[in-house]
Coordinates of C-alpha atoms in Angstrom, one line a residue:
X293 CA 0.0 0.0 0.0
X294 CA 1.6 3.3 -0.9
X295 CA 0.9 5.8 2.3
X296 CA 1.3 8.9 -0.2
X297 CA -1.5 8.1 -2.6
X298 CA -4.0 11.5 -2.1
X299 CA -7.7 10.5 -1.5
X300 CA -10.2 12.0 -3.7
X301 CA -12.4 12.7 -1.0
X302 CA -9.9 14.9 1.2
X303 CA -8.7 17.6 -1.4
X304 CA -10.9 19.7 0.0
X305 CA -9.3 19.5 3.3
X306 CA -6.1 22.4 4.0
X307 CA -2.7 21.1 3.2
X308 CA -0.4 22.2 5.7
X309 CA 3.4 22.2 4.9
X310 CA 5.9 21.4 7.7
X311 CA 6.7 24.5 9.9
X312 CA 10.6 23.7 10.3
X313 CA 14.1 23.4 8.3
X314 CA 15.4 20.0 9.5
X315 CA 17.8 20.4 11.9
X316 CA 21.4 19.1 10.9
X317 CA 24.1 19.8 13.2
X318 CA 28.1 18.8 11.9
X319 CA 28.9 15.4 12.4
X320 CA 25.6 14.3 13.0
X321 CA 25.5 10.0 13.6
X322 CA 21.3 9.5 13.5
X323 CA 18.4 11.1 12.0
X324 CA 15.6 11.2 14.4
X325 CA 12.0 11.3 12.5
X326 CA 8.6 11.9 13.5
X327 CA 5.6 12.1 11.3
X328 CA 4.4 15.9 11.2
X329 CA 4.4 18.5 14.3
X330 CA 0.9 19.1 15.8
X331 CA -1.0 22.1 15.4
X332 CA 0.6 25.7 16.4
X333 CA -1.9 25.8 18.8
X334 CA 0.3 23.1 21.3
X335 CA 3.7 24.5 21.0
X336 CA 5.9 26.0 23.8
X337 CA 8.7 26.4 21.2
X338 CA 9.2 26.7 18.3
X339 CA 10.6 23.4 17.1
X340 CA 10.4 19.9 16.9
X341 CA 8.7 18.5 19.8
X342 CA 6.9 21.5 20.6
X343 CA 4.0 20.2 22.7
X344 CA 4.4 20.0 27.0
X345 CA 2.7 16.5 26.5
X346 CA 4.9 14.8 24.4
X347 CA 7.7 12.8 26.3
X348 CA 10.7 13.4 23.8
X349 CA 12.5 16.6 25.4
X350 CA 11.8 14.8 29.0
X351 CA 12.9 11.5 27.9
X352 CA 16.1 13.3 26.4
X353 CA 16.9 14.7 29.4
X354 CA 16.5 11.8 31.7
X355 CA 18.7 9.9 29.2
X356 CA 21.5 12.5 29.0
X357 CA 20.9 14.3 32.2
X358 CA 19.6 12.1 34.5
X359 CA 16.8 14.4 34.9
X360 CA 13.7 14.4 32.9
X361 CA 13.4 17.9 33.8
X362 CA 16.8 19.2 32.7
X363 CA 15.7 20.5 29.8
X364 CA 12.0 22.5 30.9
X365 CA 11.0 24.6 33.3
X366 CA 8.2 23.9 35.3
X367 CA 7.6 27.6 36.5
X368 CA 7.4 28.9 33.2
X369 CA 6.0 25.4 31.7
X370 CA 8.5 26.1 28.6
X371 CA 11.3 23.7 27.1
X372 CA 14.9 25.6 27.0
X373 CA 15.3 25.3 23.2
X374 CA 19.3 27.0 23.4
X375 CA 20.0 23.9 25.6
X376 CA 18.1 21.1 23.5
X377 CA 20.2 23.0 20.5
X378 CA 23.4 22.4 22.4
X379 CA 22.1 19.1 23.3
X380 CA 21.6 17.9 20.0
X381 CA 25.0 19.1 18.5
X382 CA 27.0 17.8 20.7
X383 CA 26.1 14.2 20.6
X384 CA 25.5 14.6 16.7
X385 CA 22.0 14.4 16.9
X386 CA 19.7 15.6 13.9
X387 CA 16.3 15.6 13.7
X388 CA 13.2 15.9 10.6
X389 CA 10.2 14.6 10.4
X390 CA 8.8 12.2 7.2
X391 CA 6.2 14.4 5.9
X392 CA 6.4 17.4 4.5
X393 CA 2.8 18.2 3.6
X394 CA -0.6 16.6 5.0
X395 CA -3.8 17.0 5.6
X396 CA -5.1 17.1 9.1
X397 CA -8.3 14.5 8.2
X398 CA -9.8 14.9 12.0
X399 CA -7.9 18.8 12.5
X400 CA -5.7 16.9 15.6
X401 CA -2.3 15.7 15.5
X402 CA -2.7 11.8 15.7
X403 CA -1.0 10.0 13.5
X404 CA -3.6 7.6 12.5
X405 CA -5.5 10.8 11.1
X406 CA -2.5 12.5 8.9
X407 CA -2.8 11.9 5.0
X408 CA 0.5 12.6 3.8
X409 CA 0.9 14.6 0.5
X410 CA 4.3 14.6 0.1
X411 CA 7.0 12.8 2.4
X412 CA 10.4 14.1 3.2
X413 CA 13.1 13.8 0.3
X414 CA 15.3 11.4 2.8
X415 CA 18.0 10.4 0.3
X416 CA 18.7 14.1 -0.2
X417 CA 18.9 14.5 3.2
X418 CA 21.5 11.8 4.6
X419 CA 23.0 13.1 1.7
X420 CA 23.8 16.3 3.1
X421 CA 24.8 14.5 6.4
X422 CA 27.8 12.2 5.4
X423 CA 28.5 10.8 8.8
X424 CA 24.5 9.8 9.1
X425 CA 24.3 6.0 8.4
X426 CA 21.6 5.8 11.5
X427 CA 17.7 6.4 11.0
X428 CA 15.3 6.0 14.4
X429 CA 11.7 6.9 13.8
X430 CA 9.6 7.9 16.8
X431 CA 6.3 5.9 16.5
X432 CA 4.6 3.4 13.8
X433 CA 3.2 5.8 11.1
X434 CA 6.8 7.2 10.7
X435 CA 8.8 3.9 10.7
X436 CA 6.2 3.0 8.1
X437 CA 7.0 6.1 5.8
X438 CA 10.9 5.0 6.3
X439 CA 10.4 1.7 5.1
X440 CA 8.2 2.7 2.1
X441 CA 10.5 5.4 0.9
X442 CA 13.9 3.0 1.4
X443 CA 11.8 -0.3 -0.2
X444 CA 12.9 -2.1 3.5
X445 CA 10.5 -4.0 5.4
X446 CA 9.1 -2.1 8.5
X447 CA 10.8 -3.1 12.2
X448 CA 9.4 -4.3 15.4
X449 CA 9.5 -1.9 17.9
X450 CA 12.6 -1.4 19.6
X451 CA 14.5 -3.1 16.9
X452 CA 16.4 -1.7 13.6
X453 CA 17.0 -3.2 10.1
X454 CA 19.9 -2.7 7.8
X455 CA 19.1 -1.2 4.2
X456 CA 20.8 -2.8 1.2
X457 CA 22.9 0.8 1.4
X458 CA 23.8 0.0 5.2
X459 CA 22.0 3.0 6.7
X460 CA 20.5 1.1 9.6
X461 CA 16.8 2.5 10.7
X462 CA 15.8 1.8 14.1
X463 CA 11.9 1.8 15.3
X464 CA 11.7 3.3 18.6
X465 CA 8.4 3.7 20.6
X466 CA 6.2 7.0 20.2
X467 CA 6.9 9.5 22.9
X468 CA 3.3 10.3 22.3
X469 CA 1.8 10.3 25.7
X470 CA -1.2 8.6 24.1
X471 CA 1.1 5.6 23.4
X472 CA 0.8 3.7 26.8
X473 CA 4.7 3.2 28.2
X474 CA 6.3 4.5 31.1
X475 CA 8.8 7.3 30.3
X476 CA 12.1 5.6 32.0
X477 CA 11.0 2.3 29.4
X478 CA 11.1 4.4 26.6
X479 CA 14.0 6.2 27.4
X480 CA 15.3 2.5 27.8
X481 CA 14.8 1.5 24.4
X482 CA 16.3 4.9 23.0
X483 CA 19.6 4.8 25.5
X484 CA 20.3 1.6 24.1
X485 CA 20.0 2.8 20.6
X486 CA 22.5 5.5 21.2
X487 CA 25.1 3.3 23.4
X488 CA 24.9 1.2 19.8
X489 CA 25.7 4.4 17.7
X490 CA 28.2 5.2 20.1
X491 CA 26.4 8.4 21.3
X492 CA 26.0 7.6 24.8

């Protein structure tokens, strides 16, 4: 089934084009992807993870912080985005999503409910990122888009496939807080991804 066939019936709907450049720092070792940032309505920053109830920023920092709250502030209820930045460079950590356009078929930012118009030009991207050779995808729906634009079959959670080019692509658990696992268990399965790529 090809995920990025348009429906007939949902041209009518808004196609909204992703808010963000992809965020590359030098030397980066893994591409993190998503599917598509939620409405602008949920952000506390503006970037990748934007919304409060999302685990990724918490889970980052328990993992390289020991603290899930190293990188937010609870008084202000706001993510330090200078810090994530810093974060992210220096352990070579870049970070797109796998759509570029969709169409919000419910107007909420589930997954199950994103037609995707057009996906991310990947090869074009690891491209630009010679050191890359590592994709992790944060939920099904995007680990599904991987595997449909590299022709690889898609991974059980937690696990990773090798390409025929050797880029390995991981499937790590949502940090959707809809997607029922505790934080320090999904923080497990990502530490041990980046022990592997030698990040941690």
């Amino acid at each position: 089934m090809n995920l990025f066939m348009e429906s007939k019936d949902n041209e009518m709907l808004p196609l909204e084009r992703h808010p963000w450049e992809p965020f590359m720092p030098e030397g980066a070792k893994v591409l993190i992807m998503g599917t598509f940032p939620p409405g602008s309505h949920r952000w506390s920053m503006d970037f990748y993870y934007p919304n409060r109830t999302n685990d990724f920023w918490f889970m980052m920092g328990l993992i390289f912080m020991s603290d899930r709250d190293a990188l937010y502030n609870r008084a202000t209820r706001t993510f330090d985005l200078p810090a994530i930045k810093r974060l992210l460079a220096e352990r070579h950590i870049a970070l797109n999503d796998t759509a570029r356009a969709v169409r919000r078929l419910k107007g909420n930012a589930s997954d199950k409910f994103l037609e995707i118009v057009e996906p991310v030009p990947l090869a074009d991207l690891l491209a630009a990122m010679p050191d890359c050779h590592a994709v992790a995808t944060t939920g099904e729906k995007a680990a599904g888009v991987v595997a449909e634009l590299t022709d690889t079959p898609l991974p059980r959670m937690g696990e990773q496939i090798v390409a025929a080019d050797g880029l390995k692509i991981w499937r790590m658990p949502s940090t959707s807080r809809a997607y029922p696992l505790a934080l320090e268990r999904k923080a497990e399965y990502y530490a041990s991804m980046f022990r592997e790529l030698g990040i941690l």
